Amino acid sequence: MTGYARRGTLIRQLGEILESYPLIVLPVSSEQAFEQDADIASVESMRRLMAAQASMMAIPVLGFPAMSVPTGVANGLPTGVQLLGRRFDEETLLEAATVIETRAGTFTPIDPR
């Protein structure tokens, strides 16, 4: 019951913010992109990765549309942003993603080693 009440509060609060802004640009992760296989290197590494990307896991639970868009490559690792939008307004996210991808350009594929 407490969890559902908290979820409802977060949905209401985020909905109020999105009344003023049609979308929010967020980092994909709170850390730079991880090296390949970092999620399976150790239990601690997996926990660090999940904590760094908590927003990507929390937003869908709240029922808001979100998507990640690539923006470049830094030190051989991909970079990007996460777009968060109003409920039932995926069209705005897709339009914003198109603008970002068009301006960011095409990147050489990342070497999976």
mmCIF file of N, CA, C and O in Angstrom:
data_model
loop_
_atom_site.group_PDB
_atom_site.id
_atom_site.type_symbol
_atom_site.label_atom_id
_atom_site.label_comp_id
_atom_site.label_asym_id
_atom_site.label_seq_id
_atom_site.Cartn_x
_atom_site.Cartn_y
_atom_site.Cartn_z
ATOM 1 N N MET A 1 0.819 -1.194 0.000
ATOM 2 C CA MET A 1 0.000 0.000 0.000
ATOM 3 C C MET A 1 0.870 1.267 0.000
ATOM 4 O O MET A 1 0.583 2.198 -0.723
ATOM 5 N N THR A 2 1.913 1.230 0.821
ATOM 6 C CA THR A 2 2.801 2.397 0.896
ATOM 7 C C THR A 2 3.474 2.644 -0.442
ATOM 8 O O THR A 2 3.602 3.785 -0.878
ATOM 9 N N GLY A 3 3.901 1.560 -1.106
ATOM 10 C CA GLY A 3 4.545 1.690 -2.403
ATOM 11 C C GLY A 3 3.621 2.278 -3.451
ATOM 12 O O GLY A 3 4.026 3.141 -4.240
ATOM 13 N N TYR A 4 2.363 1.830 -3.483
ATOM 14 C CA TYR A 4 1.399 2.373 -4.446
ATOM 15 C C TYR A 4 1.101 3.839 -4.158
ATOM 16 O O TYR A 4 0.952 4.651 -5.075
ATOM 17 N N ALA A 5 1.026 4.195 -2.879
ATOM 18 C CA ALA A 5 0.779 5.591 -2.514
ATOM 19 C C ALA A 5 1.949 6.466 -2.962
ATOM 20 O O ALA A 5 1.751 7.557 -3.514
ATOM 21 N N ARG A 6 3.177 5.988 -2.738
ATOM 22 C CA ARG A 6 4.362 6.745 -3.147
ATOM 23 C C ARG A 6 4.410 6.889 -4.663
ATOM 24 O O ARG A 6 4.724 7.959 -5.188
ATOM 25 N N ARG A 7 4.094 5.798 -5.379
ATOM 26 C CA ARG A 7 4.069 5.839 -6.843
ATOM 27 C C ARG A 7 3.055 6.880 -7.315
ATOM 28 O O ARG A 7 3.333 7.676 -8.210
ATOM 29 N N GLY A 8 1.875 6.887 -6.719
ATOM 30 C CA GLY A 8 0.847 7.860 -7.093
ATOM 31 C C GLY A 8 1.300 9.291 -6.859
ATOM 32 O O GLY A 8 1.046 10.180 -7.683
ATOM 33 N N THR A 9 1.986 9.520 -5.758
ATOM 34 C CA THR A 9 2.503 10.855 -5.455
ATOM 35 C C THR A 9 3.538 11.283 -6.495
ATOM 36 O O THR A 9 3.502 12.412 -6.994
ATOM 37 N N LEU A 10 4.448 10.378 -6.843
ATOM 38 C CA LEU A 10 5.466 10.693 -7.851
ATOM 39 C C LEU A 10 4.848 10.957 -9.217
ATOM 40 O O LEU A 10 5.281 11.859 -9.938
ATOM 41 N N ILE A 11 3.838 10.179 -9.582
ATOM 42 C CA ILE A 11 3.155 10.401 -10.868
ATOM 43 C C ILE A 11 2.516 11.786 -10.883
ATOM 44 O O ILE A 11 2.633 12.529 -11.865
ATOM 45 N N ARG A 12 1.863 12.158 -9.801
ATOM 46 C CA ARG A 12 1.221 13.475 -9.734
ATOM 47 C C ARG A 12 2.260 14.585 -9.807
ATOM 48 O O ARG A 12 2.110 15.548 -10.574
ATOM 49 N N GLN A 13 3.345 14.469 -9.030
ATOM 50 C CA GLN A 13 4.371 15.509 -9.015
ATOM 51 C C GLN A 13 5.056 15.658 -10.373
ATOM 52 O O GLN A 13 5.252 16.773 -10.854
ATOM 53 N N LEU A 14 5.401 14.542 -11.000
ATOM 54 C CA LEU A 14 6.034 14.614 -12.312
ATOM 55 C C LEU A 14 5.063 15.156 -13.353
ATOM 56 O O LEU A 14 5.445 15.950 -14.220
ATOM 57 N N GLY A 15 3.801 14.774 -13.249
ATOM 58 C CA GLY A 15 2.779 15.302 -14.157
ATOM 59 C C GLY A 15 2.645 16.817 -14.039
ATOM 60 O O GLY A 15 2.463 17.513 -15.044
ATOM 61 N N GLU A 16 2.751 17.331 -12.821
ATOM 62 C CA GLU A 16 2.664 18.785 -12.615
ATOM 63 C C GLU A 16 3.849 19.499 -13.261
ATOM 64 O O GLU A 16 3.693 20.556 -13.865
ATOM 65 N N ILE A 17 5.033 18.925 -13.142
ATOM 66 C CA ILE A 17 6.221 19.521 -13.783
ATOM 67 C C ILE A 17 6.046 19.528 -15.293
ATOM 68 O O ILE A 17 6.345 20.516 -15.972
ATOM 69 N N LEU A 18 5.522 18.419 -15.823
ATOM 70 C CA LEU A 18 5.373 18.308 -17.275
ATOM 71 C C LEU A 18 4.217 19.156 -17.822
ATOM 72 O O LEU A 18 4.089 19.293 -19.029
ATOM 73 N N GLU A 19 3.403 19.732 -16.959
ATOM 74 C CA GLU A 19 2.400 20.687 -17.433
ATOM 75 C C GLU A 19 3.087 21.955 -17.940
ATOM 76 O O GLU A 19 2.595 22.613 -18.854
ATOM 77 N N SER A 20 4.233 22.286 -17.348
ATOM 78 C CA SER A 20 4.979 23.484 -17.746
ATOM 79 C C SER A 20 5.995 23.218 -18.849
ATOM 80 O O SER A 20 6.390 24.127 -19.563
ATOM 81 N N TYR A 21 6.452 21.976 -18.954
ATOM 82 C CA TYR A 21 7.479 21.612 -19.926
ATOM 83 C C TYR A 21 7.014 20.377 -20.701
ATOM 84 O O TYR A 21 6.690 19.364 -20.094
ATOM 85 N N PRO A 22 7.006 20.425 -22.034
ATOM 86 C CA PRO A 22 6.523 19.276 -22.806
ATOM 87 C C PRO A 22 7.433 18.062 -22.737
ATOM 88 O O PRO A 22 6.993 16.937 -22.932
ATOM 89 N N LEU A 23 8.726 18.287 -22.442
ATOM 90 C CA LEU A 23 9.641 17.159 -22.252
ATOM 91 C C LEU A 23 10.814 17.612 -21.412
ATOM 92 O O LEU A 23 11.096 18.792 -21.283
ATOM 93 N N ILE A 24 11.471 16.628 -20.819
ATOM 94 C CA ILE A 24 12.635 16.890 -19.978
ATOM 95 C C ILE A 24 13.799 16.087 -20.557
ATOM 96 O O ILE A 24 13.635 14.919 -20.896
ATOM 97 N N VAL A 25 14.955 16.734 -20.669
ATOM 98 C CA VAL A 25 16.162 16.060 -21.145
ATOM 99 C C VAL A 25 16.975 15.660 -19.912
ATOM 100 O O VAL A 25 17.301 16.504 -19.074
ATOM 101 N N LEU A 26 17.259 14.372 -19.824
ATOM 102 C CA LEU A 26 17.984 13.811 -18.683
ATOM 103 C C LEU A 26 19.238 13.084 -19.162
ATOM 104 O O LEU A 26 19.294 12.650 -20.311
ATOM 105 N N PRO A 27 20.195 12.879 -18.273
ATOM 106 C CA PRO A 27 21.302 12.006 -18.654
ATOM 107 C C PRO A 27 20.796 10.566 -18.732
ATOM 108 O O PRO A 27 19.840 10.200 -18.041
ATOM 109 N N VAL A 28 21.408 9.761 -19.562
ATOM 110 C CA VAL A 28 21.046 8.350 -19.641
ATOM 111 C C VAL A 28 21.524 7.640 -18.385
ATOM 112 O O VAL A 28 20.891 6.723 -17.884
ATOM 113 N N SER A 29 22.644 8.084 -17.873
ATOM 114 C CA SER A 29 23.263 7.447 -16.715
ATOM 115 C C SER A 29 23.922 8.527 -15.875
ATOM 116 O O SER A 29 24.315 9.571 -16.395
ATOM 117 N N SER A 30 24.060 8.275 -14.582
ATOM 118 C CA SER A 30 24.749 9.249 -13.737
ATOM 119 C C SER A 30 26.265 9.101 -13.846
ATOM 120 O O SER A 30 27.004 9.855 -13.216
ATOM 121 N N GLU A 31 26.721 8.138 -14.627
ATOM 122 C CA GLU A 31 28.144 7.943 -14.891
ATOM 123 C C GLU A 31 28.362 7.830 -16.390
ATOM 124 O O GLU A 31 27.437 7.504 -17.133
ATOM 125 N N GLN A 32 29.598 8.068 -16.811
ATOM 126 C CA GLN A 32 29.957 7.865 -18.212
ATOM 127 C C GLN A 32 29.639 6.422 -18.596
ATOM 128 O O GLN A 32 29.583 5.550 -17.733
ATOM 129 N N ALA A 33 29.450 6.161 -19.864
ATOM 130 C CA ALA A 33 29.129 4.807 -20.325
ATOM 131 C C ALA A 33 30.118 3.791 -19.764
ATOM 132 O O ALA A 33 31.304 4.077 -19.623
ATOM 133 N N PHE A 34 29.610 2.619 -19.455
ATOM 134 C CA PHE A 34 30.424 1.559 -18.878
ATOM 135 C C PHE A 34 31.111 0.755 -19.979
ATOM 136 O O PHE A 34 30.609 0.646 -21.085
ATOM 137 N N GLU A 35 32.229 0.175 -19.636
ATOM 138 C CA GLU A 35 32.918 -0.723 -20.561
ATOM 139 C C GLU A 35 32.042 -1.941 -20.845
ATOM 140 O O GLU A 35 31.204 -2.318 -20.013
ATOM 141 N N GLN A 36 32.261 -2.555 -21.990
ATOM 142 C CA GLN A 36 31.522 -3.764 -22.348
ATOM 143 C C GLN A 36 31.668 -4.816 -21.248
ATOM 144 O O GLN A 36 32.760 -5.006 -20.706
ATOM 145 N N ASP A 37 30.595 -5.496 -20.924
ATOM 146 C CA ASP A 37 30.523 -6.567 -19.922
ATOM 147 C C ASP A 37 30.674 -6.091 -18.482
ATOM 148 O O ASP A 37 30.827 -6.908 -17.575
ATOM 149 N N ALA A 38 30.620 -4.793 -18.237
ATOM 150 C CA ALA A 38 30.716 -4.294 -16.861
ATOM 151 C C ALA A 38 29.578 -4.827 -15.995
ATOM 152 O O ALA A 38 29.755 -5.031 -14.799
ATOM 153 N N ASP A 39 28.436 -5.076 -16.610
ATOM 154 C CA ASP A 39 27.289 -5.564 -15.842
ATOM 155 C C ASP A 39 27.447 -7.008 -15.398
ATOM 156 O O ASP A 39 26.750 -7.461 -14.484
ATOM 157 N N ILE A 40 28.370 -7.747 -15.991
ATOM 158 C CA ILE A 40 28.560 -9.146 -15.608
ATOM 159 C C ILE A 40 29.941 -9.405 -15.003
ATOM 160 O O ILE A 40 30.293 -10.533 -14.703
ATOM 161 N N ALA A 41 30.713 -8.339 -14.816
ATOM 162 C CA ALA A 41 32.066 -8.494 -14.275
ATOM 163 C C ALA A 41 32.050 -8.953 -12.816
ATOM 164 O O ALA A 41 32.855 -9.769 -12.402
ATOM 165 N N SER A 42 31.105 -8.421 -12.042
ATOM 166 C CA SER A 42 30.980 -8.792 -10.635
ATOM 167 C C SER A 42 29.619 -8.323 -10.136
ATOM 168 O O SER A 42 28.961 -7.508 -10.775
ATOM 169 N N VAL A 43 29.236 -8.814 -8.988
ATOM 170 C CA VAL A 43 27.969 -8.389 -8.386
ATOM 171 C C VAL A 43 28.044 -6.898 -8.051
ATOM 172 O O VAL A 43 27.095 -6.152 -8.302
ATOM 173 N N GLU A 44 29.158 -6.466 -7.512
ATOM 174 C CA GLU A 44 29.313 -5.051 -7.161
ATOM 175 C C GLU A 44 29.248 -4.158 -8.397
ATOM 176 O O GLU A 44 28.617 -3.103 -8.394
ATOM 177 N N SER A 45 29.887 -4.576 -9.471
ATOM 178 C CA SER A 45 29.853 -3.815 -10.720
ATOM 179 C C SER A 45 28.433 -3.723 -11.260
ATOM 180 O O SER A 45 27.999 -2.665 -11.722
ATOM 181 N N MET A 46 27.696 -4.820 -11.197
ATOM 182 C CA MET A 46 26.301 -4.822 -11.653
ATOM 183 C C MET A 46 25.458 -3.878 -10.804
ATOM 184 O O MET A 46 24.642 -3.121 -11.323
ATOM 185 N N ARG A 47 25.668 -3.883 -9.500
ATOM 186 C CA ARG A 47 24.909 -2.984 -8.616
ATOM 187 C C ARG A 47 25.226 -1.526 -8.912
ATOM 188 O O ARG A 47 24.341 -0.678 -8.918
ATOM 189 N N ARG A 48 26.512 -1.215 -9.161
ATOM 190 C CA ARG A 48 26.912 0.149 -9.497
ATOM 191 C C ARG A 48 26.261 0.601 -10.802
ATOM 192 O O ARG A 48 25.754 1.707 -10.900
ATOM 193 N N LEU A 49 26.247 -0.283 -11.792
ATOM 194 C CA LEU A 49 25.643 0.030 -13.074
ATOM 195 C C LEU A 49 24.143 0.294 -12.915
ATOM 196 O O LEU A 49 23.611 1.255 -13.447
ATOM 197 N N MET A 50 23.456 -0.555 -12.168
ATOM 198 C CA MET A 50 22.012 -0.374 -11.966
ATOM 199 C C MET A 50 21.716 0.924 -11.216
ATOM 200 O O MET A 50 20.768 1.633 -11.548
ATOM 201 N N ALA A 51 22.534 1.251 -10.216
ATOM 202 C CA ALA A 51 22.330 2.491 -9.467
ATOM 203 C C ALA A 51 22.547 3.708 -10.362
ATOM 204 O O ALA A 51 21.799 4.686 -10.289
ATOM 205 N N ALA A 52 23.548 3.641 -11.225
ATOM 206 C CA ALA A 52 23.851 4.762 -12.119
ATOM 207 C C ALA A 52 22.750 4.993 -13.140
ATOM 208 O O ALA A 52 22.559 6.098 -13.629
ATOM 209 N N GLN A 53 22.008 3.947 -13.453
ATOM 210 C CA GLN A 53 20.963 4.053 -14.467
ATOM 211 C C GLN A 53 19.564 3.909 -13.862
ATOM 212 O O GLN A 53 18.626 3.495 -14.538
ATOM 213 N N ALA A 54 19.424 4.295 -12.624
ATOM 214 C CA ALA A 54 18.156 4.150 -11.917
ATOM 215 C C ALA A 54 17.005 4.878 -12.612
ATOM 216 O O ALA A 54 15.884 4.369 -12.647
ATOM 217 N N SER A 55 17.275 6.039 -13.191
ATOM 218 C CA SER A 55 16.173 6.779 -13.832
ATOM 219 C C SER A 55 15.591 6.015 -15.015
ATOM 220 O O SER A 55 14.391 6.084 -15.273
ATOM 221 N N MET A 56 16.440 5.269 -15.731
ATOM 222 C CA MET A 56 15.921 4.502 -16.878
ATOM 223 C C MET A 56 15.013 3.358 -16.413
ATOM 224 O O MET A 56 14.184 2.895 -17.163
ATOM 225 N N MET A 57 15.202 2.914 -15.179
ATOM 226 C CA MET A 57 14.352 1.841 -14.659
ATOM 227 C C MET A 57 13.117 2.394 -13.952
ATOM 228 O O MET A 57 12.063 1.780 -13.969
ATOM 229 N N ALA A 58 13.243 3.565 -13.328
ATOM 230 C CA ALA A 58 12.139 4.121 -12.545
ATOM 231 C C ALA A 58 11.054 4.760 -13.403
ATOM 232 O O ALA A 58 9.867 4.633 -13.096
ATOM 233 N N ILE A 59 11.436 5.432 -14.464
ATOM 234 C CA ILE A 59 10.452 6.170 -15.275
ATOM 235 C C ILE A 59 9.373 5.263 -15.854
ATOM 236 O O ILE A 59 8.185 5.590 -15.752
ATOM 237 N N PRO A 60 9.708 4.119 -16.438
ATOM 238 C CA PRO A 60 8.644 3.252 -16.971
ATOM 239 C C PRO A 60 7.674 2.755 -15.890
ATOM 240 O O PRO A 60 6.484 2.586 -16.157
ATOM 241 N N VAL A 61 8.163 2.568 -14.681
ATOM 242 C CA VAL A 61 7.294 2.129 -13.586
ATOM 243 C C VAL A 61 6.236 3.186 -13.288
ATOM 244 O O VAL A 61 5.123 2.870 -12.870
ATOM 245 N N LEU A 62 6.570 4.447 -13.551
ATOM 246 C CA LEU A 62 5.625 5.531 -13.319
ATOM 247 C C LEU A 62 4.682 5.741 -14.502
ATOM 248 O O LEU A 62 3.741 6.523 -14.410
ATOM 249 N N GLY A 63 4.945 5.070 -15.607
ATOM 250 C CA GLY A 63 4.040 5.146 -16.750
ATOM 251 C C GLY A 63 4.255 6.331 -17.670
ATOM 252 O O GLY A 63 3.370 6.686 -18.441
ATOM 253 N N PHE A 64 5.431 6.934 -17.603
ATOM 254 C CA PHE A 64 5.735 8.053 -18.494
ATOM 255 C C PHE A 64 6.582 7.549 -19.656
ATOM 256 O O PHE A 64 7.455 6.702 -19.477
ATOM 257 N N PRO A 65 6.346 8.075 -20.848
ATOM 258 C CA PRO A 65 7.175 7.648 -21.977
ATOM 259 C C PRO A 65 8.562 8.281 -21.888
ATOM 260 O O PRO A 65 8.718 9.427 -21.460
ATOM 261 N N ALA A 66 9.552 7.511 -22.261
ATOM 262 C CA ALA A 66 10.928 8.003 -22.270
ATOM 263 C C ALA A 66 11.700 7.232 -23.329
ATOM 264 O O ALA A 66 11.324 6.121 -23.700
ATOM 265 N N MET A 67 12.761 7.834 -23.818
ATOM 266 C CA MET A 67 13.610 7.159 -24.794
ATOM 267 C C MET A 67 15.015 7.731 -24.706
ATOM 268 O O MET A 67 15.210 8.870 -24.299
ATOM 269 N N SER A 68 15.976 6.898 -25.060
ATOM 270 C CA SER A 68 17.370 7.329 -25.095
ATOM 271 C C SER A 68 17.761 7.616 -26.537
ATOM 272 O O SER A 68 17.365 6.897 -27.447
ATOM 273 N N VAL A 69 18.542 8.669 -26.716
ATOM 274 C CA VAL A 69 18.961 9.104 -28.042
ATOM 275 C C VAL A 69 20.486 9.255 -28.040
ATOM 276 O O VAL A 69 21.033 9.923 -27.167
ATOM 277 N N PRO A 70 21.173 8.641 -29.001
ATOM 278 C CA PRO A 70 22.633 8.791 -29.052
ATOM 279 C C PRO A 70 23.026 10.212 -29.446
ATOM 280 O O PRO A 70 22.372 10.846 -30.267
ATOM 281 N N THR A 71 24.110 10.701 -28.822
ATOM 282 C CA THR A 71 24.572 12.052 -29.141
ATOM 283 C C THR A 71 26.041 12.091 -29.538
ATOM 284 O O THR A 71 26.524 13.128 -29.979
ATOM 285 N N GLY A 72 26.761 10.992 -29.355
ATOM 286 C CA GLY A 72 28.161 11.011 -29.731
ATOM 287 C C GLY A 72 28.927 9.852 -29.144
ATOM 288 O O GLY A 72 28.361 8.908 -28.611
ATOM 289 N N VAL A 73 30.248 9.962 -29.239
ATOM 290 C CA VAL A 73 31.163 8.965 -28.698
ATOM 291 C C VAL A 73 32.242 9.726 -27.937
ATOM 292 O O VAL A 73 32.790 10.698 -28.452
ATOM 293 N N ALA A 74 32.522 9.301 -26.703
ATOM 294 C CA ALA A 74 33.569 9.926 -25.896
ATOM 295 C C ALA A 74 34.483 8.833 -25.353
ATOM 296 O O ALA A 74 34.009 7.889 -24.720
ATOM 297 N N ASN A 75 35.748 8.959 -25.632
ATOM 298 C CA ASN A 75 36.720 7.947 -25.193
ATOM 299 C C ASN A 75 36.341 6.550 -25.655
ATOM 300 O O ASN A 75 36.494 5.574 -24.923
ATOM 301 N N GLY A 76 35.792 6.459 -26.863
ATOM 302 C CA GLY A 76 35.435 5.166 -27.429
ATOM 303 C C GLY A 76 34.137 4.579 -26.907
ATOM 304 O O GLY A 76 33.776 3.462 -27.270
ATOM 305 N N LEU A 77 33.423 5.314 -26.073
ATOM 306 C CA LEU A 77 32.168 4.823 -25.505
ATOM 307 C C LEU A 77 31.017 5.731 -25.933
ATOM 308 O O LEU A 77 31.176 6.948 -26.071
ATOM 309 N N PRO A 78 29.827 5.158 -26.125
ATOM 310 C CA PRO A 78 28.690 5.955 -26.586
ATOM 311 C C PRO A 78 28.185 6.920 -25.514
ATOM 312 O O PRO A 78 28.277 6.650 -24.323
ATOM 313 N N THR A 79 27.675 8.057 -25.981
ATOM 314 C CA THR A 79 27.030 9.025 -25.097
ATOM 315 C C THR A 79 25.629 9.288 -25.630
ATOM 316 O O THR A 79 25.329 9.017 -26.792
ATOM 317 N N GLY A 80 24.781 9.826 -24.782
ATOM 318 C CA GLY A 80 23.429 10.117 -25.213
ATOM 319 C C GLY A 80 22.653 10.846 -24.145
ATOM 320 O O GLY A 80 23.179 11.157 -23.068
ATOM 321 N N VAL A 81 21.410 11.106 -24.450
ATOM 322 C CA VAL A 81 20.491 11.736 -23.503
ATOM 323 C C VAL A 81 19.213 10.906 -23.447
ATOM 324 O O VAL A 81 18.911 10.140 -24.357
ATOM 325 N N GLN A 82 18.505 11.077 -22.357
ATOM 326 C CA GLN A 82 17.211 10.434 -22.200
ATOM 327 C C GLN A 82 16.139 11.521 -22.255
ATOM 328 O O GLN A 82 16.269 12.547 -21.591
ATOM 329 N N LEU A 83 15.133 11.294 -23.046
ATOM 330 C CA LEU A 83 14.021 12.237 -23.144
ATOM 331 C C LEU A 83 12.841 11.672 -22.361
ATOM 332 O O LEU A 83 12.476 10.510 -22.524
ATOM 333 N N LEU A 84 12.250 12.494 -21.526
ATOM 334 C CA LEU A 84 11.096 12.115 -20.716
ATOM 335 C C LEU A 84 9.931 13.006 -21.110
ATOM 336 O O LEU A 84 10.083 14.227 -21.174
ATOM 337 N N GLY A 85 8.790 12.402 -21.406
ATOM 338 C CA GLY A 85 7.662 13.186 -21.874
ATOM 339 C C GLY A 85 6.393 12.997 -21.065
ATOM 340 O O GLY A 85 6.335 12.201 -20.133
ATOM 341 N N ARG A 86 5.401 13.742 -21.482
ATOM 342 C CA ARG A 86 4.080 13.654 -20.852
ATOM 343 C C ARG A 86 3.437 12.313 -21.165
ATOM 344 O O ARG A 86 3.682 11.730 -22.228
ATOM 345 N N ARG A 87 2.605 11.860 -20.272
ATOM 346 C CA ARG A 87 1.902 10.605 -20.490
ATOM 347 C C ARG A 87 1.050 10.710 -21.759
ATOM 348 O O ARG A 87 0.416 11.730 -22.008
ATOM 349 N N PHE A 88 1.095 9.681 -22.564
ATOM 350 C CA PHE A 88 0.322 9.562 -23.800
ATOM 351 C C PHE A 88 0.713 10.591 -24.857
ATOM 352 O O PHE A 88 -0.071 10.916 -25.739
ATOM 353 N N ASP A 89 1.943 11.111 -24.773
ATOM 354 C CA ASP A 89 2.422 12.087 -25.761
ATOM 355 C C ASP A 89 3.764 11.640 -26.338
ATOM 356 O O ASP A 89 4.732 12.387 -26.347
ATOM 357 N N GLU A 90 3.797 10.427 -26.843
ATOM 358 C CA GLU A 90 5.014 9.894 -27.437
ATOM 359 C C GLU A 90 5.428 10.669 -28.676
ATOM 360 O O GLU A 90 6.607 10.732 -29.014
ATOM 361 N N GLU A 91 4.477 11.286 -29.351
ATOM 362 C CA GLU A 91 4.778 12.021 -30.580
ATOM 363 C C GLU A 91 5.803 13.138 -30.332
ATOM 364 O O GLU A 91 6.731 13.325 -31.118
ATOM 365 N N THR A 92 5.655 13.855 -29.227
ATOM 366 C CA THR A 92 6.606 14.920 -28.906
ATOM 367 C C THR A 92 7.999 14.361 -28.694
ATOM 368 O O THR A 92 8.998 14.940 -29.141
ATOM 369 N N LEU A 93 8.105 13.214 -28.023
ATOM 370 C CA LEU A 93 9.407 12.582 -27.820
ATOM 371 C C LEU A 93 10.038 12.190 -29.144
ATOM 372 O O LEU A 93 11.231 12.410 -29.362
ATOM 373 N N LEU A 94 9.249 11.594 -30.016
ATOM 374 C CA LEU A 94 9.779 11.170 -31.316
ATOM 375 C C LEU A 94 10.246 12.360 -32.143
ATOM 376 O O LEU A 94 11.277 12.288 -32.813
ATOM 377 N N GLU A 95 9.509 13.451 -32.097
ATOM 378 C CA GLU A 95 9.914 14.655 -32.825
ATOM 379 C C GLU A 95 11.224 15.215 -32.266
ATOM 380 O O GLU A 95 12.131 15.581 -33.021
ATOM 381 N N ALA A 96 11.342 15.273 -30.937
ATOM 382 C CA ALA A 96 12.574 15.781 -30.313
ATOM 383 C C ALA A 96 13.752 14.868 -30.626
ATOM 384 O O ALA A 96 14.858 15.346 -30.912
ATOM 385 N N ALA A 97 13.533 13.564 -30.582
ATOM 386 C CA ALA A 97 14.600 12.606 -30.882
ATOM 387 C C ALA A 97 15.083 12.778 -32.318
ATOM 388 O O ALA A 97 16.288 12.706 -32.583
ATOM 389 N N THR A 98 14.177 13.021 -33.229
ATOM 390 C CA THR A 98 14.543 13.237 -34.628
ATOM 391 C C THR A 98 15.437 14.468 -34.768
ATOM 392 O O THR A 98 16.445 14.434 -35.476
ATOM 393 N N VAL A 99 15.090 15.545 -34.077
ATOM 394 C CA VAL A 99 15.903 16.770 -34.135
ATOM 395 C C VAL A 99 17.294 16.508 -33.570
ATOM 396 O O VAL A 99 18.304 16.880 -34.168
ATOM 397 N N ILE A 100 17.366 15.841 -32.423
ATOM 398 C CA ILE A 100 18.665 15.562 -31.795
ATOM 399 C C ILE A 100 19.511 14.663 -32.689
ATOM 400 O O ILE A 100 20.693 14.937 -32.921
ATOM 401 N N GLU A 101 18.923 13.595 -33.205
ATOM 402 C CA GLU A 101 19.683 12.676 -34.063
ATOM 403 C C GLU A 101 20.151 13.356 -35.342
ATOM 404 O O GLU A 101 21.262 13.111 -35.803
ATOM 405 N N THR A 102 19.322 14.214 -35.906
ATOM 406 C CA THR A 102 19.697 14.922 -37.128
ATOM 407 C C THR A 102 20.886 15.841 -36.875
ATOM 408 O O THR A 102 21.837 15.883 -37.659
ATOM 409 N N ARG A 103 20.860 16.555 -35.767
ATOM 410 C CA ARG A 103 21.948 17.486 -35.460
ATOM 411 C C ARG A 103 23.210 16.775 -34.991
ATOM 412 O O ARG A 103 24.314 17.240 -35.230
ATOM 413 N N ALA A 104 23.047 15.659 -34.282
ATOM 414 C CA ALA A 104 24.211 14.933 -33.749
ATOM 415 C C ALA A 104 24.966 14.190 -34.843
ATOM 416 O O ALA A 104 26.168 13.983 -34.741
ATOM 417 N N GLY A 105 24.259 13.778 -35.876
ATOM 418 C CA GLY A 105 24.910 13.071 -36.974
ATOM 419 C C GLY A 105 24.992 11.578 -36.759
ATOM 420 O O GLY A 105 24.439 11.025 -35.817
ATOM 421 N N THR A 106 25.752 10.930 -37.652
ATOM 422 C CA THR A 106 25.914 9.477 -37.621
ATOM 423 C C THR A 106 27.272 9.151 -37.026
ATOM 424 O O THR A 106 28.258 9.814 -37.322
ATOM 425 N N PHE A 107 27.320 8.110 -36.212
ATOM 426 C CA PHE A 107 28.550 7.742 -35.533
ATOM 427 C C PHE A 107 29.067 6.413 -36.050
ATOM 428 O O PHE A 107 28.306 5.531 -36.416
ATOM 429 N N THR A 108 30.373 6.283 -36.025
ATOM 430 C CA THR A 108 30.990 5.000 -36.360
ATOM 431 C C THR A 108 30.527 3.994 -35.330
ATOM 432 O O THR A 108 30.492 4.302 -34.141
ATOM 433 N N PRO A 109 30.192 2.788 -35.737
ATOM 434 C CA PRO A 109 29.772 1.770 -34.750
ATOM 435 C C PRO A 109 30.846 1.575 -33.679
ATOM 436 O O PRO A 109 32.035 1.670 -33.950
ATOM 437 N N ILE A 110 30.381 1.299 -32.478
ATOM 438 C CA ILE A 110 31.283 1.050 -31.359
ATOM 439 C C ILE A 110 31.888 -0.340 -31.529
ATOM 440 O O ILE A 110 31.193 -1.295 -31.832
ATOM 441 N N ASP A 111 33.190 -0.455 -31.331
ATOM 442 C CA ASP A 111 33.865 -1.744 -31.435
ATOM 443 C C ASP A 111 33.519 -2.595 -30.214
ATOM 444 O O ASP A 111 33.879 -2.241 -29.094
ATOM 445 N N PRO A 112 32.810 -3.712 -30.393
ATOM 446 C CA PRO A 112 32.395 -4.520 -29.241
ATOM 447 C C PRO A 112 33.526 -5.319 -28.620
ATOM 448 O O PRO A 112 33.352 -5.948 -27.590
ATOM 449 N N ARG A 113 34.691 -5.313 -29.235
ATOM 450 C CA ARG A 113 35.864 -6.048 -28.736
ATOM 451 C C ARG A 113 35.505 -7.481 -28.531
ATOM 452 O O ARG A 113 35.534 -8.143 -27.638
#
